[in-house]
C-alpha cells in the first residue's frame, strides 16, 4: 500500500513475460507446422476446384442425363435406364460417325506427327532467321477454325475448287470432295493437319533442344551422319514427348468438331453422313433433335472409347520403352 492508504497493483513480473513469450513461440511453431503441411494443398487447390467444376461435375451430370428422357425444352423426363445407350448402339448413324471419326483421325494424326517431327529436326539445325521460321510454323494454329474451314472448303469445292482446277490441268478428273467418303475425309484431315502440325512441331523442337549435344558430338566422332544421328539419338530421346503427342492427338482427333461442322453450309456431315463425326452427332441429337438423353449417351460412349484407346497407347508405349531399356542393358553386359 502507498502512504495514502490506496492499494498498489503489482506490475508484470519476469515470469509472466516469459510465459507470454513461450506462448507466442509455441503458437508461431504450430502456425509454421500448419503452413508447411497445408500450403502445398492450397497452392494446387485451384486446379482441382476448376477440374471439379468444369470437368468432373459435367461428366457425372452427363451420365445422369443419359439415363433419362431429357428434352431441350421440357427438361427432365422419366428414367429410361439403358434405353438411350441401347438406341445409340443399334443406330446406323452412330456407327457411321464412329467410322468417320477414326478414319479422319488416322488420316490426320499419323501424317501430322511424322511431318511435325521432320520440321522440328529442320528447325533444330543452324538456319538463318531461325526465330522467324520457328514462329512461322505456329501461325496456322492461331487462325480461327472457322476461317480455316471456310478457306479449305473453297479449295476443296467439288466444281470450282482450286484443287480440282489444278488436277484438271494435269488431266485428272474432278474429285467430288463433299460427296464421297474418302475424299471428304482427306479434305478434313488436311485442315486438321494445317492447324495442328506447327503446334506439335514446337513441342518436338523444345524436346530436341533439351537433348545433350555431347551425344551428337560423340556420334559425329564415331562417323555417324545426320540421318544416323536422327534415328539413333534423336528419336529414342524423344520417346516421352512422342507418347505425350500421340495421347493428346488421340484425344483431340476423336473429338474433332469444327472442321467437319464447317465443311459445308448445312453442317449435317454430308447428305449420307459420309463425314459426320461423333461430336457432330452429339450436337445434332442434343440441339437439333432436342434429345439430351441420347446425346449424353453418345458422349459417355465417346469418353469410354477415348479412355480405352489412350490406355492402349500408354501400355504399348511403356512396353516398347521397357523392351528397349532391357535390350540396352543386355548390350552393356555383352560389351563388359
Coordinates of C-alpha atoms in Angstrom, one line a residue:
X1 CA 0.0 0.0 0.0
X2 CA 1.0 3.6 -0.6
X3 CA 1.3 6.3 2.1
X4 CA -2.2 7.5 1.3
X5 CA -3.6 4.1 2.1
X6 CA -4.6 3.1 -1.5
X7 CA -3.6 -0.5 -2.6
X8 CA -0.8 -0.7 -5.2
X9 CA -1.3 -3.0 -8.2
X10 CA 1.5 -5.4 -8.8
X11 CA 3.2 -5.0 -12.2
X12 CA 4.0 -7.8 -14.6
X13 CA 6.8 -10.0 -13.4
X14 CA 9.6 -11.6 -15.4
X15 CA 7.8 -15.0 -15.0
X16 CA 4.7 -13.6 -16.7
X17 CA 6.7 -12.2 -19.5
X18 CA 8.5 -15.5 -20.0
X19 CA 5.2 -17.3 -20.2
X20 CA 3.8 -14.9 -22.8
X21 CA 7.0 -15.3 -24.9
X22 CA 6.7 -19.1 -24.7
X23 CA 3.1 -18.9 -25.8
X24 CA 4.0 -16.7 -28.8
X25 CA 6.9 -19.0 -29.8
X26 CA 4.6 -22.1 -29.4
X27 CA 1.9 -20.5 -31.5
X28 CA 4.4 -19.5 -34.2
X29 CA 5.8 -23.0 -34.3
X30 CA 2.3 -24.5 -34.6
X31 CA 1.5 -22.0 -37.3
X32 CA 4.7 -22.8 -39.1
X33 CA 4.0 -26.5 -39.0
X34 CA 0.5 -25.9 -40.3
X35 CA 1.9 -23.7 -43.0
X36 CA 4.3 -26.5 -44.2
X37 CA 1.5 -29.1 -44.1
X38 CA -1.4 -27.1 -45.6
X39 CA 0.3 -24.6 -48.0
X40 CA 1.1 -27.2 -50.8
X41 CA -2.5 -28.3 -50.9
X42 CA -3.7 -24.7 -51.0
X43 CA -1.4 -24.0 -53.9
X44 CA -2.7 -26.8 -56.0
X45 CA -6.3 -26.5 -54.9
X46 CA -7.3 -24.1 -57.7
X47 CA -6.6 -26.8 -60.3
X48 CA -8.8 -29.3 -58.5
X49 CA -11.5 -26.8 -57.9
X50 CA -11.7 -25.9 -61.6
X51 CA -11.4 -29.6 -62.6
X52 CA -14.4 -30.4 -60.4
X53 CA -16.4 -27.5 -61.6
X54 CA -15.7 -27.7 -65.4
X55 CA -14.6 -31.3 -65.7
X56 CA -15.8 -33.9 -63.2
X57 CA -19.3 -32.4 -62.4
X58 CA -20.3 -32.1 -66.1
X59 CA -19.1 -35.6 -66.7
X60 CA -21.1 -37.1 -63.9
X61 CA -24.1 -34.9 -64.7
X62 CA -24.0 -36.1 -68.3
X63 CA -24.0 -39.6 -67.1
X64 CA -27.1 -38.8 -65.0
X65 CA -28.9 -37.2 -68.0
X66 CA -28.1 -40.3 -70.2
X67 CA -30.4 -42.5 -68.0
X68 CA -33.4 -40.1 -68.5
X69 CA -35.7 -38.9 -71.2
X70 CA -34.4 -35.4 -71.3
X71 CA -35.8 -32.8 -73.8
X72 CA -34.2 -29.5 -74.6
X73 CA -37.5 -27.6 -74.0
X74 CA -39.4 -29.6 -71.4
X75 CA -36.3 -30.7 -69.4
X76 CA -36.1 -33.8 -67.3
X77 CA -38.5 -36.7 -68.1
X78 CA -38.9 -40.2 -66.8
X79 CA -36.0 -42.5 -66.1
X80 CA -35.4 -44.9 -69.0
X81 CA -32.4 -46.9 -67.7
X82 CA -30.1 -48.1 -70.5
X83 CA -32.6 -47.4 -73.3
X84 CA -30.7 -44.4 -74.6
X85 CA -27.5 -46.5 -74.8
X86 CA -29.4 -49.3 -76.5
X87 CA -30.7 -46.9 -79.1
X88 CA -27.2 -45.5 -79.8
X89 CA -25.5 -48.9 -80.1
X90 CA -28.2 -50.0 -82.6
X91 CA -28.1 -46.8 -84.6
X92 CA -26.5 -47.0 -88.1
X93 CA -25.8 -43.2 -87.9
X94 CA -23.8 -43.7 -84.7
X95 CA -21.6 -46.4 -86.3
X96 CA -21.1 -44.3 -89.4
X97 CA -19.9 -41.4 -87.2
X98 CA -17.5 -43.8 -85.4
X99 CA -16.1 -44.9 -88.8
X100 CA -15.7 -41.4 -90.0
X101 CA -14.1 -40.2 -86.8
X102 CA -11.5 -43.0 -86.8
X103 CA -10.8 -42.5 -90.5
X104 CA -10.3 -38.7 -90.2
X105 CA -8.3 -39.3 -87.0
X106 CA -5.8 -41.7 -88.7
X107 CA -5.5 -39.6 -91.8
X108 CA -4.7 -36.6 -89.8
X109 CA -2.7 -37.8 -86.7
X110 CA -0.3 -40.1 -88.4
X111 CA 1.0 -37.7 -91.1
X112 CA 0.8 -34.9 -88.6
X113 CA 3.2 -36.5 -86.2
X114 CA 5.7 -37.5 -89.0
X115 CA 5.6 -34.1 -90.6
X116 CA 6.0 -32.3 -87.2
X117 CA 9.0 -34.5 -86.4
X118 CA 10.7 -33.7 -89.7
X119 CA 10.0 -30.0 -89.4
X120 CA 11.3 -29.9 -85.9
X121 CA 14.5 -31.6 -87.0
X122 CA 15.0 -29.0 -89.7
X123 CA 14.3 -26.1 -87.4
X124 CA 16.7 -27.5 -84.9
X125 CA 19.5 -27.1 -87.4
X126 CA 21.5 -23.9 -87.9
X127 CA 19.2 -21.8 -90.1
X128 CA 19.3 -18.2 -90.9
X129 CA 16.4 -16.3 -89.2
X130 CA 15.5 -19.4 -87.4
X131 CA 13.4 -17.5 -84.9
X132 CA 11.2 -16.3 -87.8
X133 CA 10.8 -19.8 -89.1
X134 CA 10.0 -21.2 -85.7
X135 CA 7.3 -18.6 -85.1
X136 CA 6.0 -19.0 -88.6
X137 CA 5.0 -22.7 -88.1
X138 CA 2.7 -21.5 -85.3
X139 CA 0.7 -19.1 -87.5
X140 CA -1.8 -21.7 -88.7
X141 CA -2.5 -22.6 -85.1
X142 CA -3.7 -19.1 -84.2
X143 CA -6.0 -18.9 -87.2
X144 CA -9.7 -19.4 -86.2
X145 CA -11.0 -22.8 -87.1
X146 CA -14.0 -21.3 -88.9
X147 CA -11.7 -19.3 -91.1
X148 CA -9.6 -22.4 -91.9
X149 CA -12.7 -24.4 -92.7
X150 CA -14.1 -21.7 -95.0
X151 CA -10.8 -21.3 -96.9
X152 CA -10.3 -25.1 -97.3
X153 CA -14.0 -25.5 -98.2
X154 CA -13.3 -23.3 -101.2
X155 CA -10.1 -25.1 -102.0
X156 CA -11.9 -28.5 -102.0
X157 CA -15.1 -27.4 -103.7
X158 CA -16.5 -30.0 -106.0
X159 CA -16.9 -27.9 -109.1
X160 CA -15.0 -24.7 -108.9
X161 CA -12.4 -25.6 -106.3
X162 CA -8.7 -24.7 -106.6
X163 CA -7.6 -28.3 -106.1
X164 CA -9.9 -29.6 -108.9
X165 CA -8.7 -26.8 -111.2
X166 CA -5.1 -27.9 -110.6
X167 CA -6.0 -31.5 -111.2
X168 CA -7.8 -30.7 -114.4
X169 CA -4.6 -29.1 -115.8
X170 CA -2.7 -32.4 -115.4
X171 CA -5.6 -34.4 -116.9
X172 CA -7.2 -35.8 -113.8
X173 CA -11.0 -35.8 -113.5
X174 CA -12.5 -33.6 -110.8
X175 CA -12.9 -35.2 -107.4
X176 CA -16.2 -34.9 -105.5
X177 CA -14.7 -33.9 -102.2
X178 CA -18.0 -33.3 -100.5
X179 CA -19.9 -36.3 -101.8
X180 CA -17.6 -39.3 -101.5
X181 CA -16.3 -40.8 -98.2
X182 CA -12.6 -41.0 -98.6
X183 CA -12.1 -37.6 -100.4
X184 CA -14.1 -35.8 -97.8
X185 CA -12.0 -37.4 -95.0
X186 CA -8.8 -36.5 -96.8
X187 CA -10.0 -32.8 -97.2
X188 CA -11.0 -32.6 -93.5
X189 CA -7.7 -34.3 -92.4
X190 CA -5.8 -31.7 -94.4
X191 CA -7.5 -28.9 -92.5
X192 CA -6.6 -30.6 -89.2
X193 CA -3.0 -31.1 -90.2
X194 CA -2.8 -27.4 -91.4
X195 CA -3.8 -26.2 -87.9
X196 CA -2.0 -28.6 -85.6
X197 CA 1.2 -29.6 -87.3
X198 CA 3.0 -26.4 -86.3
X199 CA 1.9 -26.8 -82.6
X200 CA 3.3 -30.3 -82.4
X201 CA 6.4 -29.1 -84.3
X202 CA 7.3 -26.6 -81.5
X203 CA 6.8 -29.3 -78.8
X204 CA 9.2 -31.6 -80.7
X205 CA 11.6 -28.7 -81.2
X206 CA 11.6 -27.9 -77.4
X207 CA 12.3 -31.6 -76.6
X208 CA 15.1 -31.8 -79.2
X209 CA 16.8 -28.7 -77.8
X210 CA 16.9 -30.5 -74.4
X211 CA 18.9 -33.4 -75.8
X212 CA 22.6 -33.1 -74.6
X213 CA 24.8 -32.0 -77.5
X214 CA 27.6 -34.3 -76.2
X215 CA 25.7 -37.2 -77.7
X216 CA 25.8 -35.7 -81.2
X217 CA 29.4 -34.8 -80.9
X218 CA 30.3 -38.3 -79.8
X219 CA 28.3 -39.8 -82.7
X220 CA 30.0 -37.4 -85.1
X221 CA 33.4 -38.5 -83.9
X222 CA 32.3 -42.1 -84.5
X223 CA 31.4 -41.2 -88.1
X224 CA 27.7 -41.2 -87.8
X225 CA 25.9 -39.0 -90.4
X226 CA 22.9 -36.8 -89.7
X227 CA 20.4 -39.4 -90.7
X228 CA 22.0 -42.0 -88.4
X229 CA 22.1 -39.5 -85.6
X230 CA 18.4 -38.7 -86.1
X231 CA 17.3 -42.3 -85.9
X232 CA 19.8 -43.5 -83.2
X233 CA 19.8 -40.4 -80.9
X234 CA 17.0 -38.0 -81.6
X235 CA 14.1 -40.4 -81.9
X236 CA 15.0 -42.5 -78.9
X237 CA 15.5 -39.4 -76.7
X238 CA 12.1 -38.0 -77.9
X239 CA 10.1 -41.1 -76.8
X240 CA 8.4 -39.4 -73.8
X241 CA 7.4 -36.5 -76.0
X242 CA 6.1 -38.8 -78.7
X243 CA 4.0 -40.6 -76.1
X244 CA 2.6 -37.2 -75.0
X245 CA 1.8 -36.1 -78.5
X246 CA 0.3 -39.4 -79.5
X247 CA -2.0 -39.4 -76.5
X248 CA -3.1 -35.8 -76.9
X249 CA -3.5 -36.2 -80.7
X250 CA -5.7 -39.3 -80.0
X251 CA -7.9 -37.3 -77.5
X252 CA -8.2 -34.3 -79.8
X253 CA -8.6 -36.4 -83.0
X254 CA -11.5 -38.3 -81.6
X255 CA -13.2 -35.1 -80.5
X256 CA -12.9 -33.3 -83.8
X257 CA -15.9 -31.0 -84.4
X258 CA -15.1 -27.6 -86.1
X259 CA -13.7 -28.8 -89.4
X260 CA -16.4 -31.3 -90.4
X261 CA -19.1 -29.0 -89.0
X262 CA -17.9 -26.1 -91.2
X263 CA -17.0 -28.2 -94.3
X264 CA -20.4 -27.5 -95.9
X265 CA -23.0 -24.8 -95.3
X266 CA -25.6 -27.2 -93.8
X267 CA -23.2 -28.6 -91.3
X268 CA -25.0 -32.0 -91.3
X269 CA -22.0 -34.2 -92.1
X270 CA -22.9 -34.7 -95.7
X271 CA -26.0 -35.9 -97.5
X272 CA -25.3 -39.5 -96.4
X273 CA -23.4 -38.6 -93.2
X274 CA -20.2 -39.5 -95.1
X275 CA -18.1 -37.2 -92.8
X276 CA -20.4 -36.9 -89.8
X277 CA -18.2 -37.3 -86.6
X278 CA -19.3 -38.5 -83.2
X279 CA -19.1 -35.0 -81.7
X280 CA -21.2 -33.7 -84.6
X281 CA -23.7 -36.4 -83.9
X282 CA -23.9 -35.3 -80.2
X283 CA -24.6 -31.8 -81.4
X284 CA -27.3 -32.9 -83.7
X285 CA -29.0 -35.2 -81.2
X286 CA -28.9 -32.5 -78.5
X287 CA -29.6 -29.3 -80.3
X288 CA -31.4 -30.3 -83.5
X289 CA -33.3 -33.3 -82.3
X290 CA -33.6 -31.9 -78.7
X291 CA -32.9 -35.3 -77.2
X292 CA -30.3 -34.6 -74.5
X293 CA -30.6 -38.2 -73.1
X294 CA -29.4 -39.8 -76.3
X295 CA -26.8 -37.1 -76.8
X296 CA -25.4 -37.7 -73.3
X297 CA -25.3 -41.5 -74.0
X298 CA -23.2 -40.9 -77.1
X299 CA -20.9 -38.5 -75.1
X300 CA -20.3 -41.2 -72.5
X301 CA -19.6 -43.8 -75.1
X302 CA -17.1 -41.5 -76.7
X303 CA -15.5 -40.8 -73.3
X304 CA -15.1 -44.6 -72.8
X305 CA -13.6 -45.0 -76.3
X306 CA -11.1 -42.3 -75.7
X307 CA -10.2 -43.7 -72.3
X308 CA -9.6 -47.2 -73.7
X309 CA -7.6 -46.1 -76.7
X310 CA -5.4 -43.7 -74.6
X311 CA -4.8 -46.6 -72.1
X312 CA -3.8 -48.9 -75.0
X313 CA -1.4 -46.2 -76.4
X314 CA 0.1 -45.8 -72.9
X315 CA 0.6 -49.5 -72.4
X316 CA 2.1 -50.1 -75.8
X317 CA 4.5 -47.1 -75.4
X318 CA 5.5 -48.3 -72.0
X319 CA 6.1 -51.8 -73.3
X320 CA 8.3 -50.6 -76.2
X321 CA 10.2 -48.4 -73.8
X322 CA 10.8 -51.3 -71.3
X323 CA 11.9 -53.6 -74.1
X324 CA 14.4 -51.2 -75.4
X325 CA 15.7 -50.5 -71.9
X326 CA 16.2 -54.2 -71.3
X327 CA 17.9 -54.5 -74.7
X328 CA 20.3 -51.7 -73.8
X329 CA 21.2 -53.4 -70.5
X330 CA 21.9 -56.6 -72.3
X331 CA 24.2 -54.8 -74.8
X332 CA 26.1 -53.3 -71.9
X333 CA 26.6 -56.6 -70.3
X334 CA 27.9 -58.1 -73.6
X335 CA 30.3 -55.3 -74.0
X336 CA 31.5 -55.6 -70.4

